[in-house]
Amino acid sequence: MMRVEGALRRVAAVTLSAVALCAASAAHAQGAGTSNESERAKMLFGSGAQAYASGQFSAAIQAFSEANRILPRPAIAYSLAQAHRRQYFLDKNKAHLELAISGFRAYIEQVPDGGRRADAAQALSELEPILARMGETSPARGEPKEPAKEPARLMITTQPSGAVFTIDGKDRKQAPYAVEVAAGKHRVHASLEGYFDEEREVLAVDRTLVPIPIELRERPARLRVTGPNGCDIFVDGRPVGTIPQSEPLELASGSHLVVVTKNGYKAFSQDIDFRRNEPKTVSVALEPTGQRIVARSLLISGGALVLAGGVFSVLALNRQSAALDIPDAQRQGNVSPEDARDYNDAKDARDRWRTGALLAFSVGGAALATGLMFYLFDRPTVLPPRARPEDRRTRPSSPSSPSSPSSPSPAMEPMEMSMVPLVGPSFGGAALTGRF
């Protein structure tokens, strides 16, 4: 249990040292105007911390030493001493033991109180007896001997971590990793599932650890939407194309709101999760809206009424023609009483057919106009997707608080229209009402 606690303390020491380094280097950059050197020291320290965490203590020593040379800080010195300490227990090189003791003592001298003094004192209580048993004098009375010079190294780190990389097509390793190389130019190739491969040329310097941070670009997910031709596709509120698509849509991984709309149909709306480099196909079957069904019914019935009005008009003209034939015959003096009755019946039939035609044309025209308006203004209403539990937790509790720009806008109220036929003894028509 004590060994586990000690290991945890050592890992915490490196983490806290990294935080202290960032703060100290920022202050140094502002005071001395050496921002470039400060950034290089932070990069070296970060590479050393990753090497330390992966058990590459020799590479960590190399990185911490260079960082401490550029930007001397107690936090870096403490981490360097820790790396020497761990390396000593691996290779039993006395020089690492001496440098570890010297580094911990220097840290205690530089930090009067607080910090990692307790951990440094505990490390000294562990290391000094080991050196004493070797019969050597205390490092405080003389400078310790430097270990052998380190080779050229490339410290490969990737964002995200875990990528596989090669140096000049060889030495397949998983980042983060420090690779010993010959001084000079080298080609680094990094790859990770779901990301684009990255390749770059780097320069290794003799007896120096060179940090090589590589940021991998995410491969987008691909979305293909199938459905009725002419549908509009929206992703997260932005128009991105129509059906049929010429090629799949490329989307960043994560959750996206996919909406498919077409005039006269209920909108399709779905929140879909995408993973990196994942192909997905969404098949959409849209249902006609109630307004579109009413519009079609009005157009069909209106057309039928207009057609009936035409038929009634023909019949009215026919009866009128028959009625006109009788006065022509009367002028010639050969009209019987039966012909007079036929004349009156034809006039009455003509008036009835004419009234029916006018009524059919009026109601049919109103139905056609209303149906056409319903048809043309049947825009889809897009409702926001049902909120997820995590979305409800982050939603403001106050109803009066302003909404976030990223939150879905409220659905637009649908248009409502209605028509009431009006029929009287001598007229016909319709009253049209609507709400927008």
CSV table of C-alpha atoms in Angstrom, one decimal:
chain,number,residue,atom,x,y,z
A,1,MET,CA,0.0,0.0,0.0
A,2,MET,CA,2.8,2.4,0.8
A,3,ARG,CA,4.5,1.6,-2.5
A,4,VAL,CA,1.3,2.5,-4.3
A,5,GLU,CA,0.9,5.7,-2.4
A,6,GLY,CA,4.5,6.6,-3.2
A,7,ALA,CA,3.9,6.0,-6.9
A,8,LEU,CA,0.8,8.1,-6.8
A,9,ARG,CA,2.7,10.9,-5.1
A,10,ARG,CA,5.4,10.8,-7.7
A,11,VAL,CA,2.9,11.0,-10.6
A,12,ALA,CA,1.2,13.9,-8.8
A,13,ALA,CA,4.6,15.5,-8.4
A,14,VAL,CA,5.2,15.5,-12.1
A,15,THR,CA,1.7,16.8,-12.8
A,16,LEU,CA,2.0,19.6,-10.2
A,17,SER,CA,5.4,20.5,-11.6
A,18,ALA,CA,3.9,20.9,-15.0
A,19,VAL,CA,1.3,23.3,-13.7
A,20,ALA,CA,4.0,25.2,-11.8
A,21,LEU,CA,6.2,25.3,-14.9
A,22,CYS,CA,3.4,26.8,-17.0
A,23,ALA,CA,2.8,29.6,-14.4
A,24,ALA,CA,6.5,30.3,-13.9
A,25,SER,CA,7.3,30.3,-17.6
A,26,ALA,CA,4.4,32.8,-18.3
A,27,ALA,CA,5.8,35.2,-15.7
A,28,HIS,CA,9.3,34.8,-17.0
A,29,ALA,CA,8.1,35.5,-20.6
A,30,GLN,CA,6.4,38.7,-19.5
A,31,GLY,CA,9.3,39.9,-17.4
A,32,ALA,CA,12.3,39.0,-19.6
A,33,GLY,CA,10.7,39.1,-23.0
A,34,THR,CA,11.9,35.6,-24.0
A,35,SER,CA,8.5,34.2,-25.0
A,36,ASN,CA,9.9,31.9,-27.7
A,37,GLU,CA,12.4,30.3,-25.3
A,38,SER,CA,9.7,30.0,-22.7
A,39,GLU,CA,7.4,28.2,-25.1
A,40,ARG,CA,10.2,25.8,-26.0
A,41,ALA,CA,10.9,25.1,-22.4
A,42,LYS,CA,7.2,24.3,-21.8
A,43,MET,CA,7.2,22.0,-24.8
A,44,LEU,CA,10.3,20.2,-23.6
A,45,PHE,CA,8.8,19.9,-20.1
A,46,GLY,CA,5.6,18.5,-21.6
A,47,SER,CA,7.5,16.0,-23.7
A,48,GLY,CA,9.5,15.0,-20.6
A,49,ALA,CA,6.4,14.5,-18.5
A,50,GLN,CA,4.9,12.2,-21.2
A,51,ALA,CA,8.2,10.3,-21.4
A,52,TYR,CA,8.2,10.0,-17.6
A,53,ALA,CA,4.6,8.8,-17.5
A,54,SER,CA,5.4,6.1,-20.1
A,55,GLY,CA,8.5,4.8,-18.2
A,56,GLN,CA,11.1,6.3,-20.6
A,57,PHE,CA,13.1,8.0,-17.8
A,58,SER,CA,16.2,8.5,-19.8
A,59,ALA,CA,14.3,10.5,-22.4
A,60,ALA,CA,12.6,12.4,-19.6
A,61,ILE,CA,16.0,13.3,-18.1
A,62,GLN,CA,17.1,14.6,-21.5
A,63,ALA,CA,13.9,16.8,-21.9
A,64,PHE,CA,13.9,18.1,-18.3
A,65,SER,CA,17.6,18.9,-18.4
A,66,GLU,CA,17.2,21.0,-21.6
A,67,ALA,CA,14.1,22.7,-20.2
A,68,ASN,CA,15.9,23.5,-16.9
A,69,ARG,CA,18.8,25.0,-18.9
A,70,ILE,CA,16.5,27.3,-20.8
A,71,LEU,CA,14.2,28.2,-17.9
A,72,PRO,CA,15.6,27.3,-14.5
A,73,ARG,CA,12.8,26.6,-12.1
A,74,PRO,CA,12.5,24.6,-8.9
A,75,ALA,CA,9.6,22.7,-10.4
A,76,ILE,CA,11.7,21.5,-13.3
A,77,ALA,CA,14.6,20.6,-11.0
A,78,TYR,CA,12.4,18.5,-8.9
A,79,SER,CA,11.0,16.6,-11.9
A,80,LEU,CA,14.6,16.1,-13.2
A,81,ALA,CA,15.6,14.7,-9.8
A,82,GLN,CA,12.6,12.3,-9.9
A,83,ALA,CA,13.6,11.1,-13.4
A,84,HIS,CA,17.2,10.5,-12.2
A,85,ARG,CA,15.9,8.6,-9.2
A,86,ARG,CA,13.7,6.3,-11.3
A,87,GLN,CA,16.4,5.7,-13.9
A,88,TYR,CA,18.8,4.7,-11.1
A,89,PHE,CA,16.5,1.9,-10.0
A,90,LEU,CA,16.5,0.7,-13.6
A,91,ASP,CA,20.2,0.7,-14.5
A,92,LYS,CA,21.9,1.1,-11.1
A,93,ASN,CA,24.1,3.9,-12.6
A,94,LYS,CA,25.6,5.6,-9.6
A,95,ALA,CA,25.7,8.9,-11.5
A,96,HIS,CA,21.9,9.0,-11.6
A,97,LEU,CA,21.8,8.3,-7.9
A,98,GLU,CA,24.1,11.2,-7.2
A,99,LEU,CA,22.3,13.6,-9.5
A,100,ALA,CA,18.9,12.7,-7.9
A,101,ILE,CA,20.2,13.4,-4.4
A,102,SER,CA,21.8,16.7,-5.6
A,103,GLY,CA,18.6,17.7,-7.3
A,104,PHE,CA,16.4,17.0,-4.3
A,105,ARG,CA,18.7,18.9,-2.0
A,106,ALA,CA,18.8,21.9,-4.4
A,107,TYR,CA,15.0,21.9,-4.5
A,108,ILE,CA,14.8,22.0,-0.7
A,109,GLU,CA,17.2,24.9,-0.6
A,110,GLN,CA,15.3,26.8,-3.3
A,111,VAL,CA,11.8,26.2,-1.8
A,112,PRO,CA,11.9,27.3,1.9
A,113,ASP,CA,8.4,25.9,2.6
A,114,GLY,CA,5.5,24.2,1.0
A,115,GLY,CA,5.7,22.9,-2.5
A,116,ARG,CA,7.2,19.4,-2.8
A,117,ARG,CA,9.6,19.7,0.2
A,118,ALA,CA,8.1,16.7,2.0
A,119,ASP,CA,8.4,14.5,-1.0
A,120,ALA,CA,11.9,15.6,-1.6
A,121,ALA,CA,12.9,14.9,2.0
A,122,GLN,CA,11.3,11.5,1.8
A,123,ALA,CA,13.2,10.8,-1.4
A,124,LEU,CA,16.5,11.8,0.3
A,125,SER,CA,15.8,9.6,3.2
A,126,GLU,CA,15.5,6.7,0.8
A,127,LEU,CA,18.5,7.5,-1.5
A,128,GLU,CA,21.2,8.8,0.9
A,129,PRO,CA,21.5,5.5,2.8
A,130,ILE,CA,22.0,3.7,-0.6
A,131,LEU,CA,24.8,6.1,-1.5
A,132,ALA,CA,26.3,5.8,2.0
A,133,ARG,CA,26.4,2.0,1.7
A,134,MET,CA,28.5,2.4,-1.5
A,135,GLY,CA,31.1,4.1,0.7
A,136,GLU,CA,30.9,7.4,-1.2
A,137,THR,CA,31.1,10.9,0.2
A,138,SER,CA,27.9,13.0,0.3
A,139,PRO,CA,27.2,14.8,-3.0
A,140,ALA,CA,27.0,18.0,-1.0
A,141,ARG,CA,30.8,18.0,-0.7
A,142,GLY,CA,31.5,17.7,-4.4
A,143,GLU,CA,29.9,17.8,-7.8
A,144,PRO,CA,28.5,14.5,-9.0
A,145,LYS,CA,29.7,12.9,-12.1
A,146,GLU,CA,27.5,13.3,-15.2
A,147,PRO,CA,26.2,10.1,-16.7
A,148,ALA,CA,27.0,9.3,-20.3
A,149,LYS,CA,25.9,11.8,-22.9
A,150,GLU,CA,22.4,11.1,-24.2
A,151,PRO,CA,21.9,10.4,-27.9
A,152,ALA,CA,19.7,12.3,-30.3
A,153,ARG,CA,16.0,11.6,-29.7
A,154,LEU,CA,12.7,12.5,-31.2
A,155,MET,CA,9.8,12.7,-28.7
A,156,ILE,CA,6.7,12.0,-30.8
A,157,THR,CA,3.4,13.1,-29.3
A,158,THR,CA,0.1,13.1,-31.0
A,159,GLN,CA,-3.3,14.8,-30.4
A,160,PRO,CA,-5.2,12.7,-29.7
A,161,SER,CA,-2.7,10.3,-28.1
A,162,GLY,CA,-2.3,6.7,-29.1
A,163,ALA,CA,-1.5,7.1,-32.7
A,164,VAL,CA,1.0,4.7,-34.4
A,165,PHE,CA,4.0,6.3,-36.0
A,166,THR,CA,7.1,5.3,-37.9
A,167,ILE,CA,10.5,7.0,-38.4
A,168,ASP,CA,11.7,6.6,-42.0
A,169,GLY,CA,9.3,3.8,-42.5
A,170,LYS,CA,10.7,1.8,-39.6
A,171,ASP,CA,10.5,1.6,-35.8
A,172,ARG,CA,6.7,1.3,-35.5
A,173,LYS,CA,5.8,2.7,-32.1
A,174,GLN,CA,2.7,4.1,-30.3
A,175,ALA,CA,2.8,7.7,-29.3
A,176,PRO,CA,3.8,9.2,-27.0
A,177,TYR,CA,7.3,7.7,-27.4
A,178,ALA,CA,10.9,8.9,-27.5
A,179,VAL,CA,12.9,7.3,-30.3
A,180,GLU,CA,16.7,7.3,-30.5
A,181,VAL,CA,17.8,8.4,-34.0
A,182,ALA,CA,20.9,9.5,-35.8
A,183,ALA,CA,21.3,13.3,-36.1
A,184,GLY,CA,19.9,14.7,-39.3
A,185,LYS,CA,16.7,14.7,-41.2
A,186,HIS,CA,14.0,12.1,-40.7
A,187,ARG,CA,10.5,11.5,-42.0
A,188,VAL,CA,7.8,10.8,-39.4
A,189,HIS,CA,4.5,9.2,-40.4
A,190,ALA,CA,1.6,9.0,-37.9
A,191,SER,CA,-1.8,7.3,-38.3
A,192,LEU,CA,-4.8,6.6,-36.1
A,193,GLU,CA,-8.1,5.0,-37.0
A,194,GLY,CA,-10.7,7.7,-37.7
A,195,TYR,CA,-8.1,10.4,-38.6
A,196,PHE,CA,-6.2,11.4,-41.6
A,197,ASP,CA,-2.6,10.3,-41.7
A,198,GLU,CA,0.1,12.9,-41.1
A,199,GLU,CA,3.6,13.0,-42.4
A,200,ARG,CA,6.3,15.5,-41.9
A,201,GLU,CA,10.1,16.0,-42.2
A,202,VAL,CA,11.9,16.7,-38.9
A,203,LEU,CA,15.5,17.4,-37.9
A,204,ALA,CA,17.1,15.5,-35.1
A,205,VAL,CA,19.9,17.2,-33.2
A,206,ASP,CA,22.9,15.3,-31.6
A,207,ARG,CA,22.6,14.8,-27.8
A,208,THR,CA,19.2,16.6,-27.8
A,209,LEU,CA,15.6,15.6,-27.4
A,210,VAL,CA,13.5,17.3,-30.0
A,211,PRO,CA,9.7,17.4,-29.3
A,212,ILE,CA,7.6,16.6,-32.3
A,213,PRO,CA,3.9,17.3,-31.5
A,214,ILE,CA,1.6,16.1,-34.3
A,215,GLU,CA,-2.1,17.1,-34.4
A,216,LEU,CA,-4.2,14.7,-36.3
A,217,ARG,CA,-7.2,15.8,-38.4
A,218,GLU,CA,-10.4,14.0,-37.8
A,219,ARG,CA,-12.0,12.1,-40.7
A,220,PRO,CA,-15.5,13.3,-41.2
A,221,ALA,CA,-18.6,11.1,-41.0
A,222,ARG,CA,-20.5,10.6,-44.3
A,223,LEU,CA,-24.3,11.0,-44.5
A,224,ARG,CA,-26.5,10.0,-47.5
A,225,VAL,CA,-30.2,10.8,-47.4
A,226,THR,CA,-32.7,9.0,-49.6
A,227,GLY,CA,-36.3,10.0,-50.2
A,228,PRO,CA,-38.7,11.8,-52.6
A,229,ASN,CA,-36.9,13.9,-55.2
A,230,GLY,CA,-36.8,17.6,-54.5
A,231,CYS,CA,-36.7,17.4,-50.7
A,232,ASP,CA,-34.5,20.0,-49.0
A,233,ILE,CA,-31.9,18.7,-46.5
A,234,PHE,CA,-30.9,20.7,-43.4
A,235,VAL,CA,-28.2,19.9,-40.9
A,236,ASP,CA,-28.1,21.8,-37.6
A,237,GLY,CA,-30.4,24.5,-39.2
A,238,ARG,CA,-28.2,25.0,-42.3
A,239,PRO,CA,-29.3,24.0,-45.8
A,240,VAL,CA,-26.8,21.4,-47.2
A,241,GLY,CA,-28.5,20.0,-50.3
A,242,THR,CA,-31.4,18.4,-52.0
A,243,ILE,CA,-32.5,14.8,-52.8
A,244,PRO,CA,-31.1,13.2,-54.8
A,245,GLN,CA,-27.6,14.0,-53.6
A,246,SER,CA,-24.6,14.1,-55.9
A,247,GLU,CA,-22.4,12.8,-53.1
A,248,PRO,CA,-22.7,12.1,-49.4
A,249,LEU,CA,-22.5,14.9,-46.9
A,250,GLU,CA,-19.3,15.2,-44.7
A,251,LEU,CA,-20.0,15.9,-41.1
A,252,ALA,CA,-17.9,16.2,-38.0
A,253,SER,CA,-18.3,13.5,-35.4
A,254,GLY,CA,-20.9,14.1,-32.7
A,255,SER,CA,-24.7,14.7,-32.7
A,256,HIS,CA,-26.3,16.6,-35.5
A,257,LEU,CA,-30.0,17.5,-36.2
A,258,VAL,CA,-31.0,16.3,-39.6
A,259,VAL,CA,-34.1,17.7,-41.1
A,260,VAL,CA,-35.7,16.9,-44.5
A,261,THR,CA,-38.6,19.1,-45.8
A,262,LYS,CA,-40.7,19.4,-48.8
A,263,ASN,CA,-43.7,21.7,-49.4
A,264,GLY,CA,-46.9,19.8,-48.7
A,265,TYR,CA,-45.3,17.1,-46.5
A,266,LYS,CA,-44.7,16.8,-42.8
A,267,ALA,CA,-41.0,17.5,-42.1
A,268,PHE,CA,-38.6,14.7,-41.1
A,269,SER,CA,-36.5,15.6,-38.0
A,270,GLN,CA,-34.1,13.4,-36.2
A,271,ASP,CA,-31.1,13.9,-33.9
A,272,ILE,CA,-28.4,11.5,-35.2
A,273,ASP,CA,-25.0,10.6,-33.5
A,274,PHE,CA,-22.1,10.2,-35.9
A,275,ARG,CA,-18.7,8.6,-35.2
A,276,ARG,CA,-15.5,9.5,-37.0
A,277,ASN,CA,-15.3,8.2,-40.6
A,278,GLU,CA,-18.7,6.5,-40.2
A,279,PRO,CA,-21.0,6.2,-43.3
A,280,LYS,CA,-24.7,6.4,-42.6
A,281,THR,CA,-27.7,6.3,-44.8
A,282,VAL,CA,-31.1,7.8,-43.7
A,283,SER,CA,-34.2,6.8,-45.7
A,284,VAL,CA,-37.0,9.3,-45.5
A,285,ALA,CA,-40.7,8.6,-46.3
A,286,LEU,CA,-42.7,11.9,-46.0
A,287,GLU,CA,-46.4,12.0,-45.2
A,288,PRO,CA,-48.6,14.6,-46.8
A,289,THR,CA,-49.9,17.3,-44.5
A,290,GLY,CA,-53.6,17.7,-43.7
A,291,GLN,CA,-53.5,21.1,-45.5
A,292,ARG,CA,-52.2,19.4,-48.6
A,293,ILE,CA,-55.0,16.8,-48.5
A,294,VAL,CA,-57.5,19.6,-48.1
A,295,ALA,CA,-55.9,21.5,-51.0
A,296,ARG,CA,-56.1,18.6,-53.3
A,297,SER,CA,-59.7,18.0,-52.3
A,298,LEU,CA,-60.6,21.6,-53.0
A,299,LEU,CA,-58.8,21.6,-56.3
A,300,ILE,CA,-60.5,18.4,-57.4
A,301,SER,CA,-64.0,19.5,-56.2
A,302,GLY,CA,-63.4,23.0,-57.6
A,303,GLY,CA,-62.4,21.6,-61.0
A,304,ALA,CA,-65.5,19.4,-61.0
A,305,LEU,CA,-67.8,22.3,-60.2
A,306,VAL,CA,-66.2,24.5,-62.9
A,307,LEU,CA,-66.7,21.6,-65.4
A,308,ALA,CA,-70.3,21.2,-64.2
A,309,GLY,CA,-70.8,25.0,-64.7
A,310,GLY,CA,-69.6,24.5,-68.3
A,311,VAL,CA,-72.1,21.7,-68.8
A,312,PHE,CA,-74.8,23.8,-67.3
A,313,SER,CA,-73.9,26.7,-69.6
A,314,VAL,CA,-74.2,24.4,-72.6
A,315,LEU,CA,-77.6,23.2,-71.5
A,316,ALA,CA,-78.7,26.8,-70.8
A,317,LEU,CA,-77.6,27.8,-74.3
A,318,ASN,CA,-79.4,24.8,-75.8
A,319,ARG,CA,-82.6,25.8,-74.0
A,320,GLN,CA,-82.2,29.4,-75.1
A,321,SER,CA,-81.7,28.3,-78.7
A,322,ALA,CA,-84.9,26.2,-78.5
A,323,ALA,CA,-86.8,29.1,-77.0
A,324,LEU,CA,-85.7,31.5,-79.8
A,325,ASP,CA,-86.9,29.1,-82.5
A,326,ILE,CA,-90.5,29.5,-81.3
A,327,PRO,CA,-90.8,33.3,-81.8
A,328,ASP,CA,-89.3,32.8,-85.3
A,329,ALA,CA,-92.0,30.3,-86.1
A,330,GLN,CA,-94.7,32.6,-84.6
A,331,ARG,CA,-93.7,35.4,-87.0
A,332,GLN,CA,-94.3,33.1,-89.9
A,333,GLY,CA,-97.9,32.4,-88.5
A,334,ASN,CA,-97.7,28.7,-87.8
A,335,VAL,CA,-97.3,28.6,-83.9
A,336,SER,CA,-99.7,26.4,-81.9
A,337,PRO,CA,-100.7,26.7,-78.3
A,338,GLU,CA,-98.4,23.8,-77.5
A,339,ASP,CA,-95.5,25.7,-79.0
A,340,ALA,CA,-96.2,28.6,-76.7
A,341,ARG,CA,-96.0,26.3,-73.7
A,342,ASP,CA,-92.8,24.8,-75.0
A,343,TYR,CA,-91.4,28.4,-75.3
A,344,ASN,CA,-92.2,29.2,-71.7
A,345,ASP,CA,-90.7,25.8,-70.5
A,346,ALA,CA,-87.5,26.4,-72.5
A,347,LYS,CA,-87.2,29.9,-71.0
A,348,ASP,CA,-87.6,28.5,-67.5
A,349,ALA,CA,-85.1,25.7,-68.1
A,350,ARG,CA,-82.6,28.2,-69.6
A,351,ASP,CA,-82.9,30.3,-66.4
A,352,ARG,CA,-82.5,27.3,-64.2
A,353,TRP,CA,-79.4,26.0,-66.0
A,354,ARG,CA,-77.9,29.5,-66.1
A,355,THR,CA,-78.4,29.9,-62.4
A,356,GLY,CA,-76.8,26.5,-61.8
A,357,ALA,CA,-73.9,27.4,-64.0
A,358,LEU,CA,-73.3,30.7,-62.2
A,359,LEU,CA,-73.4,29.0,-58.8
A,360,ALA,CA,-71.1,26.2,-60.0
A,361,PHE,CA,-68.7,28.7,-61.5
A,362,SER,CA,-68.7,30.8,-58.3
A,363,VAL,CA,-68.3,28.0,-55.8
A,364,GLY,CA,-65.9,26.1,-58.1
A,365,GLY,CA,-63.8,29.2,-58.7
A,366,ALA,CA,-63.6,29.9,-54.9
A,367,ALA,CA,-62.7,26.3,-54.2
A,368,LEU,CA,-59.9,26.4,-56.9
A,369,ALA,CA,-58.5,29.7,-55.5
A,370,THR,CA,-58.6,28.4,-52.0
A,371,GLY,CA,-57.1,25.1,-52.9
A,372,LEU,CA,-54.4,26.8,-54.9
A,373,MET,CA,-53.6,29.0,-52.0
A,374,PHE,CA,-53.5,26.1,-49.6
A,375,TYR,CA,-51.3,24.3,-52.0
A,376,LEU,CA,-48.8,27.1,-52.6
A,377,PHE,CA,-48.5,28.1,-48.9
A,378,ASP,CA,-48.2,24.6,-47.5
A,379,ARG,CA,-44.8,25.2,-46.0
A,380,PRO,CA,-43.5,22.4,-43.6
A,381,THR,CA,-43.4,23.1,-39.9
A,382,VAL,CA,-40.2,21.8,-38.3
A,383,LEU,CA,-40.5,20.9,-34.7
A,384,PRO,CA,-37.3,20.8,-32.5
A,385,PRO,CA,-36.2,17.3,-31.4
A,386,ARG,CA,-37.1,16.1,-28.0
A,387,ALA,CA,-34.6,17.4,-25.5
A,388,ARG,CA,-32.1,14.8,-24.2
A,389,PRO,CA,-31.7,14.5,-20.4
A,390,GLU,CA,-28.3,16.2,-20.5
A,391,ASP,CA,-29.9,19.1,-22.5
A,392,ARG,CA,-32.6,19.5,-19.9
A,393,ARG,CA,-30.0,19.7,-17.2
A,394,THR,CA,-28.1,22.5,-18.9
A,395,ARG,CA,-31.2,24.5,-19.9
A,396,PRO,CA,-31.7,27.8,-17.9
A,397,SER,CA,-34.2,27.4,-15.1
A,398,SER,CA,-35.6,30.9,-15.6
A,399,PRO,CA,-38.2,31.1,-18.4
A,400,SER,CA,-37.3,34.8,-18.9
A,401,SER,CA,-33.5,34.2,-19.4
A,402,PRO,CA,-32.4,34.7,-23.0
A,403,SER,CA,-32.0,31.6,-25.1
A,404,SER,CA,-28.6,30.4,-26.2
A,405,PRO,CA,-27.7,31.0,-29.9
A,406,SER,CA,-27.2,27.2,-30.3
A,407,SER,CA,-30.6,26.3,-28.8
A,408,PRO,CA,-33.3,25.3,-31.4
A,409,SER,CA,-35.7,28.1,-32.3
A,410,PRO,CA,-39.4,27.6,-31.5
A,411,ALA,CA,-41.4,26.1,-34.3
A,412,MET,CA,-43.2,28.5,-36.6
A,413,GLU,CA,-47.0,28.5,-36.2
A,414,PRO,CA,-48.6,26.8,-39.2
A,415,MET,CA,-50.9,28.8,-41.5
A,416,GLU,CA,-54.6,28.1,-41.0
A,417,MET,CA,-57.2,28.9,-43.7
A,418,SER,CA,-60.9,28.0,-44.1
A,419,MET,CA,-63.6,28.6,-46.7
A,420,VAL,CA,-67.4,28.9,-46.1
A,421,PRO,CA,-69.7,28.6,-49.1
A,422,LEU,CA,-72.4,31.4,-49.4
A,423,VAL,CA,-75.5,30.6,-51.4
A,424,GLY,CA,-78.6,32.8,-51.8
A,425,PRO,CA,-81.7,33.0,-54.0
A,426,SER,CA,-80.0,35.2,-56.5
A,427,PHE,CA,-76.2,34.9,-55.8
A,428,GLY,CA,-73.5,32.4,-54.9
A,429,GLY,CA,-70.0,32.7,-53.5
A,430,ALA,CA,-67.7,31.9,-50.6
A,431,ALA,CA,-66.1,33.5,-47.6
A,432,LEU,CA,-62.3,32.9,-47.2
A,433,THR,CA,-60.7,33.4,-43.8
A,434,GLY,CA,-57.1,32.7,-42.7
A,435,ARG,CA,-54.6,33.1,-39.9
A,436,PHE,CA,-50.8,33.5,-40.5
